[in-house]
XYZ file of N, CA, C and O in Angstrom:
672
model
N 25.749 33.053 -16.758
C 25.298 33.880 -17.853
C 23.763 33.708 -17.921
O 22.812 34.520 -18.102
N 23.110 32.544 -17.614
C 21.818 31.997 -17.754
C 21.318 32.850 -16.495
O 20.012 33.364 -16.785
N 21.694 32.934 -15.372
C 21.375 33.559 -14.214
C 21.077 35.045 -14.520
O 19.879 35.635 -14.126
N 22.032 35.802 -15.127
C 21.947 37.111 -15.411
C 20.499 37.432 -16.492
O 19.697 38.251 -16.283
N 20.492 36.532 -17.093
C 19.413 36.380 -18.318
C 17.898 36.190 -17.795
O 16.915 37.117 -18.128
N 18.013 35.419 -16.775
C 16.694 35.268 -15.844
C 16.245 36.350 -15.020
O 15.246 36.666 -14.931
N 17.346 37.060 -14.546
C 17.041 38.214 -13.659
C 16.670 39.372 -14.494
O 15.951 40.004 -14.228
N 17.510 39.286 -15.680
C 16.905 40.556 -16.551
C 15.447 40.342 -17.026
O 14.576 41.401 -17.162
N 14.991 39.110 -17.152
C 13.660 38.786 -17.985
C 12.417 39.335 -16.573
O 11.535 39.915 -16.813
N 13.071 38.528 -15.441
C 12.173 38.850 -14.097
C 11.946 40.541 -13.991
O 10.937 40.765 -13.258
N 12.868 41.386 -14.055
C 13.012 42.590 -13.851
C 11.960 43.348 -15.196
O 11.331 44.408 -14.719
N 12.193 43.108 -16.169
C 11.749 43.782 -17.453
C 10.101 43.047 -17.667
O 9.373 43.901 -18.063
N 9.822 41.961 -17.171
C 8.717 41.365 -17.526
C 8.290 40.480 -16.123
O 8.238 38.939 -16.295
N 7.842 41.220 -14.988
C 7.895 39.992 -13.963
C 6.400 39.336 -14.065
O 6.374 38.342 -13.347
N 5.279 39.775 -14.687
C 4.186 38.663 -15.005
C 4.876 37.444 -15.883
O 4.554 36.328 -15.231
N 5.803 37.561 -16.709
C 6.279 36.240 -17.292
C 7.061 35.555 -16.654
O 6.878 34.325 -16.368
N 7.694 36.167 -15.755
C 8.358 35.429 -14.687
C 7.574 34.486 -13.683
O 7.845 33.681 -13.263
N 6.507 35.398 -13.400
C 5.598 34.844 -12.287
C 4.981 33.618 -12.822
O 4.967 32.576 -12.257
N 4.760 33.489 -14.136
C 3.997 32.511 -14.924
C 5.058 31.210 -15.056
O 4.946 30.187 -14.943
N 6.253 31.638 -15.034
C 7.241 30.738 -15.410
C 7.691 29.742 -14.201
O 7.632 28.715 -13.826
N 7.721 30.909 -12.866
C 7.892 30.039 -11.587
C 6.722 29.058 -11.453
O 6.827 27.919 -10.642
N 5.376 29.767 -11.397
C 4.127 29.014 -11.236
C 4.254 27.532 -11.829
O 3.747 26.492 -11.495
N 4.537 27.308 -13.393
C 4.756 26.720 -14.164
C 5.686 25.522 -13.722
O 5.068 24.384 -13.631
N 6.727 25.806 -13.298
C 7.863 25.059 -12.438
C 7.326 24.389 -11.129
O 7.435 23.150 -11.067
N 6.483 25.086 -10.518
C 6.143 24.567 -9.213
C 4.777 23.449 -9.407
O 5.078 22.522 -8.774
N 3.967 23.822 -10.523
C 3.095 22.487 -10.978
C 3.815 21.499 -11.395
O 3.290 20.415 -11.473
N 4.703 21.873 -12.239
C 5.180 20.625 -12.859
C 6.087 19.619 -11.896
O 6.242 18.401 -11.586
N 6.567 20.279 -10.779
C 7.452 19.697 -9.618
C 6.174 18.925 -8.957
O 6.365 17.442 -8.676
N 5.174 19.504 -8.739
C 4.058 18.726 -7.894
C 3.508 17.672 -8.457
O 3.063 16.526 -7.794
N 3.348 17.826 -9.754
C 2.829 16.671 -10.498
C 3.679 15.555 -10.430
O 3.371 14.296 -10.551
N 4.992 15.757 -10.576
C 6.056 14.316 -10.436
C 5.862 13.920 -9.157
O 5.935 12.782 -9.016
N 5.579 14.534 -8.098
C 5.522 13.986 -6.622
C 4.277 13.227 -6.505
O 4.561 12.221 -5.704
N 3.194 13.141 -7.547
C 2.274 12.358 -7.124
C 1.924 11.313 -8.470
O 0.967 10.626 -8.500
N 3.140 11.234 -9.179
C 2.996 10.037 -10.322
C 3.205 8.645 -9.719
O 3.715 8.447 -8.402
N 2.509 7.826 -10.340
C 2.743 6.202 -10.183
C 4.088 5.914 -9.969
O 5.088 6.399 -10.982
N 4.547 4.967 -9.244
C 6.071 4.746 -9.373
C 6.336 3.139 -9.214
O 5.536 2.584 -8.472
N 7.480 2.529 -9.391
C 7.932 1.508 -8.994
C 8.959 1.489 -7.753
O 9.579 2.435 -7.662
N 8.835 0.423 -6.878
C 9.606 0.363 -5.808
C 9.934 -0.982 -5.179
O 9.064 -1.775 -5.668
N 10.650 -1.276 -4.570
C 10.951 -2.569 -4.171
C 10.470 -2.805 -2.395
O 10.493 -1.875 -1.751
N 9.671 -3.798 -2.570
C 9.310 -4.295 -1.290
C 9.541 -5.497 -0.346
O 9.705 -6.374 -1.465
N 9.544 -5.437 0.731
C 9.928 -6.964 1.250
C 8.150 -7.086 1.852
O 7.456 -6.373 2.603
N 7.695 -8.353 1.183
C 6.420 -8.682 1.377
C 6.111 -9.644 2.074
O 6.846 -10.802 1.884
N 5.619 -9.429 3.406
C 5.170 -10.859 4.230
C 3.683 -10.881 4.226
O 2.972 -10.112 3.258
N 3.021 -11.873 4.867
C 1.720 -11.903 5.134
C 1.261 -12.035 6.334
O 2.007 -12.671 7.442
N -0.319 -12.045 6.532
C -0.693 -12.209 7.948
C -2.206 -12.755 7.819
O -2.614 -12.685 6.680
N -2.941 -13.221 8.777
C -4.295 -13.867 8.744
C -4.681 -13.468 9.877
O -4.313 -12.800 10.906
N -6.114 -13.700 9.815
C -6.822 -13.667 11.107
C -7.418 -14.953 11.863
O -7.968 -15.608 11.233
N -6.656 -15.387 12.796
C -7.099 -16.565 13.537
C -8.314 -16.719 14.094
O -9.097 -15.601 14.519
N -8.920 -17.821 14.235
C -10.318 -18.125 14.637
C -9.981 -19.083 15.813
O -9.071 -19.964 15.832
N -10.985 -19.266 16.973
C -10.757 -20.230 17.952
C -11.035 -21.667 17.240
O -11.773 -21.600 16.486
N -10.406 -22.306 17.752
C -10.485 -24.029 17.648
C -9.680 -24.212 16.459
O -10.077 -25.653 15.851
N -8.968 -23.644 15.877
C -7.959 -24.128 14.598
C -7.076 -25.160 15.176
O -6.928 -25.417 16.636
N -6.686 -26.418 14.153
C -5.825 -27.307 14.718
C -4.528 -26.900 15.095
O -3.782 -27.450 15.738
N -4.242 -25.679 14.300
C -2.789 -25.169 14.294
C -2.722 -23.615 14.243
O -3.475 -22.959 13.689
N -1.862 -23.221 14.994
C -1.622 -21.763 15.318
C 0.061 -21.536 15.140
O 0.678 -22.240 15.519
N 0.253 -20.317 14.257
C 1.811 -20.032 14.089
C 2.448 -19.855 15.199
O 3.522 -20.232 15.413
N 1.818 -19.272 16.593
C 2.518 -18.944 17.424
C 2.159 -19.771 18.622
O 2.635 -19.719 19.628
N 1.496 -20.896 18.515
C 1.027 -21.909 19.313
C -0.199 -21.790 19.855
O -0.657 -22.664 20.237
N -1.014 -20.626 20.003
C -2.346 -20.637 20.635
C -3.128 -19.481 19.905
O -2.263 -18.568 19.211
N -4.091 -19.539 19.965
C -5.140 -18.380 19.368
C -4.931 -17.239 20.021
O -4.596 -16.147 19.263
N -4.542 -16.930 21.106
C -4.187 -15.853 21.880
C -3.035 -14.959 21.446
O -2.618 -14.126 21.132
N -2.013 -15.969 21.050
C -0.731 -15.256 20.674
C -0.912 -15.097 19.414
O -0.189 -14.114 18.684
N -1.695 -15.570 18.324
C -1.648 -15.469 17.038
C -2.439 -13.894 16.856
O -2.105 -13.214 16.187
N -3.549 -13.962 17.645
C -4.211 -12.511 17.570
C -3.276 -11.553 18.126
O -3.297 -10.351 17.561
N -2.378 -11.602 19.315
C -1.573 -10.797 19.539
C -0.503 -10.270 18.508
O -0.345 -9.273 17.973
N -0.058 -11.352 17.645
C 1.010 -10.999 16.415
C 0.140 -10.417 15.345
O 0.534 -9.501 14.680
N -1.241 -10.882 14.955
C -1.740 -10.382 13.844
C -2.685 -9.511 13.823
O -3.346 -9.095 13.139
N -3.030 -8.916 15.337
C -4.189 -8.055 15.479
C -5.494 -8.668 15.654
O -5.611 -9.932 15.543
N -6.449 -7.935 15.752
C -7.748 -8.313 16.100
C -8.367 -9.216 14.996
O -8.838 -10.270 15.374
N -8.076 -8.909 14.032
C -8.324 -9.635 12.796
C -9.638 -9.481 12.069
O -10.317 -10.454 11.188
N -10.199 -8.626 12.602
C -11.736 -8.121 12.103
C -11.589 -6.813 11.468
O -12.507 -6.690 10.220
N -10.819 -6.033 11.583
C -10.674 -4.525 10.932
C -9.279 -4.256 10.722
O -8.363 -4.496 11.434
N -8.789 -3.470 9.699
C -7.655 -2.828 9.607
C -7.729 -1.608 10.385
O -8.780 -1.000 10.985
N -6.571 -0.903 10.367
C -6.358 0.383 11.143
C -7.354 1.498 10.702
O -7.477 2.175 11.269
N -7.488 1.441 9.290
C -8.383 2.259 8.635
C -9.944 2.393 9.060
O -10.900 3.252 9.165
N -10.272 1.241 9.653
C -11.797 0.833 10.421
C -12.288 -0.261 9.404
O -13.264 -0.649 9.705
N -11.862 -0.303 8.208
C -12.354 -1.080 7.267
C -12.631 -2.447 7.449
O -11.328 -3.011 8.275
N -13.327 -3.258 7.234
C -13.415 -4.654 7.671
C -12.234 -5.497 6.877
O -12.026 -4.869 5.727
N -11.770 -6.525 7.304
C -10.631 -7.088 6.511
C -10.990 -7.677 5.266
O -12.362 -7.999 5.187
N -10.278 -7.715 4.138
C -10.946 -8.224 2.829
C -9.856 -8.683 1.916
O -8.688 -8.393 2.205
N -9.872 -9.862 0.817
C -8.960 -10.085 0.255
C -8.465 -8.947 -0.588
O -9.103 -8.004 -1.295
N -7.109 -8.822 -0.465
C -6.486 -7.400 -1.207
C -5.812 -6.287 -0.112
O -5.497 -5.443 -0.325
N -6.242 -6.680 1.038
C -5.992 -5.657 2.242
C -4.327 -5.734 2.295
O -3.936 -6.804 2.367
N -4.024 -4.744 2.641
C -2.425 -4.218 2.845
C -2.091 -3.618 3.795
O -2.838 -2.447 4.080
N -1.288 -4.018 4.842
C -0.644 -3.145 5.653
C 0.715 -2.643 5.259
O 1.398 -3.197 4.959
N 0.676 -1.281 5.580
C 1.769 -0.589 4.710
C 2.226 0.473 5.890
O 1.347 0.935 6.706
N 3.455 0.936 5.761
C 3.857 1.993 6.473
C 3.224 3.440 6.441
O 2.474 3.454 5.401
N 3.169 4.481 7.330
C 2.369 5.596 7.649
C 2.636 6.303 6.246
O 1.740 7.327 5.986
N 3.789 6.263 5.379
C 3.829 7.236 4.301
C 3.019 6.859 3.138
O 2.758 7.592 2.211
N 2.280 5.617 3.382
C 1.082 5.328 2.263
C -0.152 5.662 2.923
O -0.491 4.879 3.915
N -0.839 6.345 2.440
C -2.081 6.839 2.735
C -3.219 5.637 2.586
O -3.168 4.880 1.624
N -4.165 5.741 3.797
C -5.106 4.469 3.294
C -5.885 4.941 1.933
O -5.950 6.173 1.774
N -6.034 3.889 1.309
C -6.777 3.908 0.030
C -5.620 3.593 -1.212
O -6.178 3.668 -2.519
N -4.495 4.034 -0.944
C -3.375 3.592 -1.845
C -3.511 2.352 -2.330
O -3.764 1.338 -1.690
N -3.300 2.085 -3.729
C -3.721 0.828 -4.348
C -2.184 0.622 -4.673
O -1.313 1.532 -5.270
N -1.728 -0.592 -4.794
C -0.139 -1.043 -4.971
C -0.190 -2.556 -5.583
O -1.255 -3.391 -5.055
N 0.336 -2.735 -6.814
C 0.541 -3.922 -7.568
C 1.550 -4.425 -7.078
O 2.904 -4.149 -7.044
N 1.369 -5.724 -6.495
C 2.489 -6.654 -6.371
C 2.492 -7.968 -7.137
O 1.375 -8.719 -7.138
N 3.558 -8.275 -7.792
C 3.747 -9.483 -8.528
C 3.464 -10.817 -7.769
O 3.806 -10.890 -6.782
N 2.433 -11.539 -8.661
C 2.150 -12.950 -7.694
C 0.865 -12.740 -6.648
O 0.516 -13.547 -6.363
N 0.529 -11.372 -6.269
C -0.746 -11.284 -5.669
C -1.851 -10.454 -6.455
O -2.970 -10.961 -6.285
N -1.333 -9.595 -7.040
C -2.288 -8.492 -7.550
C -2.272 -7.019 -7.202
O -1.217 -6.718 -6.544
N -3.426 -6.465 -7.182
C -3.454 -5.117 -6.935
C -4.210 -5.324 -5.661
O -5.455 -5.540 -5.407
N -3.815 -4.517 -4.378
C -4.249 -4.568 -3.302
C -4.306 -2.888 -2.819
O -4.050 -2.049 -3.357
N -5.132 -2.806 -1.691
C -5.293 -1.622 -0.930
C -4.696 -1.153 0.358
O -5.115 -2.280 1.283
N -4.094 -0.177 0.668
C -3.551 0.099 1.832
C -4.618 0.404 2.685
O -5.506 1.541 2.683
N -5.005 -0.430 4.023
C -6.049 -0.191 4.793
C -5.736 -0.509 6.105
O -6.552 -0.622 7.257
N -4.547 -1.157 6.301
C -3.894 -1.282 7.737
C -2.443 -0.806 8.143
O -1.978 -0.373 6.954
N -1.977 -0.740 9.161
C -0.886 -0.497 9.702
C -0.154 -1.770 10.394
O -0.786 -2.762 10.373
N 0.956 -1.910 10.987
C 1.398 -2.794 11.651
C 2.702 -2.498 12.631
O 3.288 -1.385 11.752
N 2.914 -3.005 13.828
C 4.071 -2.351 14.563
C 5.400 -2.858 13.708
O 6.283 -2.198 13.980
N 5.515 -3.835 12.979
C 6.614 -4.498 12.098
C 6.579 -3.655 10.858
O 7.522 -4.082 10.022
N 5.706 -3.031 10.513
C 5.499 -2.560 9.054
C 6.256 -1.260 9.112
O 5.828 -0.253 9.339
N 7.716 -1.171 8.544
C 8.195 0.153 8.467
C 9.223 -0.147 7.206
O 9.370 -1.156 6.441
N 9.556 0.852 7.088
C 10.481 1.524 5.687
C 9.682 0.487 4.470
O 8.658 1.206 3.947
N 10.321 -0.166 3.812
C 9.866 -0.870 2.555
C 9.039 -2.064 2.901
O 9.052 -2.807 1.852
N 8.683 -2.598 3.949
C 8.036 -3.589 4.214
C 6.238 -3.633 4.248
O 5.931 -2.633 4.693
N 5.809 -4.479 3.643
C 4.223 -4.231 3.738
C 4.068 -5.654 3.885
O 4.719 -6.829 3.849
N 2.445 -5.942 4.425
C 2.046 -7.131 4.874
C 0.675 -7.248 3.935
O -0.190 -6.575 4.047
N 0.513 -8.555 3.666
C -0.702 -8.858 2.627
C -1.770 -9.723 3.560
O -1.162 -10.699 4.115
N -3.165 -9.452 3.638
C -3.990 -10.250 4.418
C -4.227 -11.315 3.665
O -4.656 -11.175 2.444
N -4.094 -12.636 4.436
C -4.569 -13.770 3.716
C -5.528 -14.491 3.873
O -5.884 -15.800 3.460
N -6.446 -14.147 4.730
C -7.774 -14.644 5.288
C -7.834 -15.116 6.432
O -7.127 -14.665 7.139
N -8.992 -15.977 7.043
C -9.186 -16.240 8.341
C -8.816 -17.626 8.326
O -8.889 -18.680 7.475
N -8.615 -18.106 9.764
C -8.527 -19.565 10.217
C -7.205 -19.972 9.427
O -6.341 -19.553 9.174
N -7.535 -21.529 9.395
C -6.345 -22.373 8.835
C -5.985 -22.175 7.525
O -4.924 -22.049 6.759
N -7.184 -21.797 6.784
C -7.081 -21.354 5.362
C -6.251 -20.599 5.103
O -5.087 -20.186 4.364
N -6.395 -19.069 5.953
C -5.677 -17.821 5.935
C -4.353 -18.275 6.214
O -3.244 -17.871 5.641
N -3.915 -19.333 7.312
C -2.690 -19.311 7.863
C -2.063 -19.889 6.586
O -0.537 -19.905 6.279
N -2.707 -21.385 5.976
C -1.791 -21.653 5.169
C -1.458 -20.931 4.067
O -0.371 -20.955 3.304
N -2.113 -19.857 3.367
C -2.045 -18.970 2.486
C -0.767 -17.963 2.901
O 0.002 -17.919 1.873
N -0.577 -17.854 4.063
C 0.257 -16.850 4.675
C 1.582 -17.727 4.638
O 2.670 -16.939 4.240
N 1.642 -18.788 5.104
C 2.825 -19.417 5.114
C 3.038 -19.860 3.686
O 4.499 -19.886 3.718
N 2.445 -20.105 2.723
C 2.724 -20.434 1.535
C 3.334 -19.381 0.783
O 4.402 -19.392 -0.116
N 2.836 -18.058 1.083
C 3.459 -16.619 0.675
C 4.863 -16.505 0.877
O 5.817 -16.546 0.477
N 4.924 -16.845 2.476
C 6.371 -16.547 2.999
C 6.809 -15.316 2.940
O 5.948 -14.218 3.409
N 7.861 -14.735 2.833
C 8.445 -13.319 2.558
C 9.346 -13.399 1.389
O 10.064 -14.411 0.961
N 9.089 -12.511 0.720
C 9.509 -12.331 -0.576
C 9.700 -10.687 -0.776
O 9.408 -9.686 -0.273
N 10.883 -10.480 -1.727
C 11.360 -9.388 -2.189
C 10.895 -9.071 -3.829
O 11.258 -9.910 -4.544
N 9.964 -7.936 -3.637
C 9.493 -7.815 -5.245
C 9.520 -6.238 -5.533
O 9.581 -5.393 -4.639
N 9.468 -6.239 -6.761
C 9.373 -4.767 -7.265
C 7.753 -4.436 -7.579
O 7.239 -5.263 -8.473
N 7.348 -3.661 -7.014
C 5.729 -3.299 -7.019
C 5.733 -1.848 -7.638
O 6.594 -1.139 -7.789
N 4.287 -1.583 -7.944
C 4.037 -0.381 -8.378
C 3.024 0.277 -7.305
O 1.915 -0.109 -7.107
N 3.469 1.591 -7.240
C 2.510 2.114 -6.137
C 1.619 3.216 -7.063
O 2.516 3.987 -7.746
N 0.474 3.145 -7.052
C -0.242 3.888 -7.745
C -0.476 5.284 -7.344
O -0.858 5.362 -5.920
N -0.567 6.301 -7.844
C -0.936 7.703 -7.434
C -2.281 7.841 -6.675
O -3.113 7.138 -7.181
N -2.679 8.982 -6.279
C -3.877 9.328 -6.039
C -5.170 9.032 -7.051
O -6.188 8.508 -6.714
N -4.748 9.517 -8.304
C -5.852 9.419 -9.216
C -6.024 8.005 -9.648
O -7.046 7.617 -9.842
N -4.627 7.238 -10.235
C -5.024 6.064 -10.484
C -5.240 5.141 -9.402
O -6.112 4.064 -9.677
N -5.128 5.295 -8.035
C -5.756 4.450 -6.966
C -7.036 4.539 -6.961
O -7.918 3.659 -6.616
N -7.716 5.689 -7.178
C -9.110 5.793 -7.251
C -9.773 4.938 -8.501
O -10.741 4.383 -8.300
N -8.789 5.152 -9.374
C -9.521 4.422 -10.777
C -9.605 2.828 -10.778
O -10.257 2.054 -11.212
N -8.531 2.344 -9.897
C -8.115 0.784 -10.071
C -9.023 0.135 -8.928
O -9.160 0.816 -7.807
N -9.241 -1.015 -9.242
C -10.177 -1.941 -8.565
C -9.166 -2.755 -7.813
O -8.036 -3.334 -8.261
N -9.125 -3.298 -6.435
C -8.622 -4.403 -5.852
C -8.774 -5.822 -6.644
O -10.100 -6.002 -7.133
N -7.917 -6.096 -7.445
C -7.976 -7.731 -8.236
C -6.776 -8.568 -7.691
O -5.544 -8.118 -7.994
N -6.969 -9.483 -6.795
C -6.096 -10.204 -6.393
C -5.956 -11.800 -7.105
O -7.087 -12.089 -7.763
N -4.866 -12.447 -7.285
C -4.769 -13.701 -7.970
C -4.958 -14.888 -7.176
O -5.026 -16.032 -7.678
N -5.107 -14.640 -5.861
C -5.165 -16.049 -4.858
C -6.761 -16.371 -4.906
O -7.537 -15.471 -4.981
N -7.015 -17.470 -4.650
C -8.244 -18.247 -4.591
C -8.489 -17.911 -3.047
O -8.036 -18.297 -2.109
N -9.768 -17.214 -2.840
C -10.418 -16.802 -1.434
C -11.599 -17.392 -1.739
O -12.728 -16.832 -1.449
N -12.170 -18.927 -1.458
C -13.286 -19.262 -1.722
C -13.817 -19.349 -0.627
O -15.249 -19.297 -0.538
N -13.445 -19.213 0.753
C -14.151 -19.135 1.886
C -14.869 -17.931 2.079
O -14.791 -16.589 1.300
N -15.769 -17.868 2.767
C -16.767 -16.872 2.829
C -16.569 -15.931 4.053
O -16.299 -16.283 5.186
N -15.695 -14.786 3.568
C -15.363 -13.956 4.733
C -16.255 -13.144 5.465
O -15.849 -12.602 6.619
N -17.426 -13.383 5.201
C -18.781 -12.651 5.899
C -19.001 -13.395 7.114
O -19.679 -12.899 8.014
N -18.516 -14.718 7.264
C -18.765 -15.583 8.187
C -18.147 -15.090 9.611
O -18.745 -15.279 10.694
N -17.263 -14.577 9.332
C -16.331 -14.208 10.528
C -16.625 -12.925 11.145
O -16.609 -11.995 10.418
């Protein structure tokens, strides 16, 4: 019965029908860009430096191979506290709130970063390695901010990054 009613309206008032359809399209597209909660498997990585006393993979070269060059993310941005490596469905610049970490920004990718896994950058050298090991692997419910909220949110993390990241 509703189907027939809509057909009658569209035949008798095509402009009204057009506005209804356009309104539905915009309502659906607004939902597609809303912030949302999701579950992540969160791991961490760091930027190794030559001469460390300890490397997770045993050597500077092996740690660089596992963690990447360590100076820039895939977006080209220099590494920074709050940098997140995320799968390709998260555009660079997307902000994500992770409990126990804070609000970070997606500016990196990674070979093992797939599905619901993200990686948090933890710093340089032994300090970064210690933070990464302390974080470990956690499953958390985070908030992915939409484009508008991502632009409005500042990166704000809860970890102590006392080291000067501009030295490296």
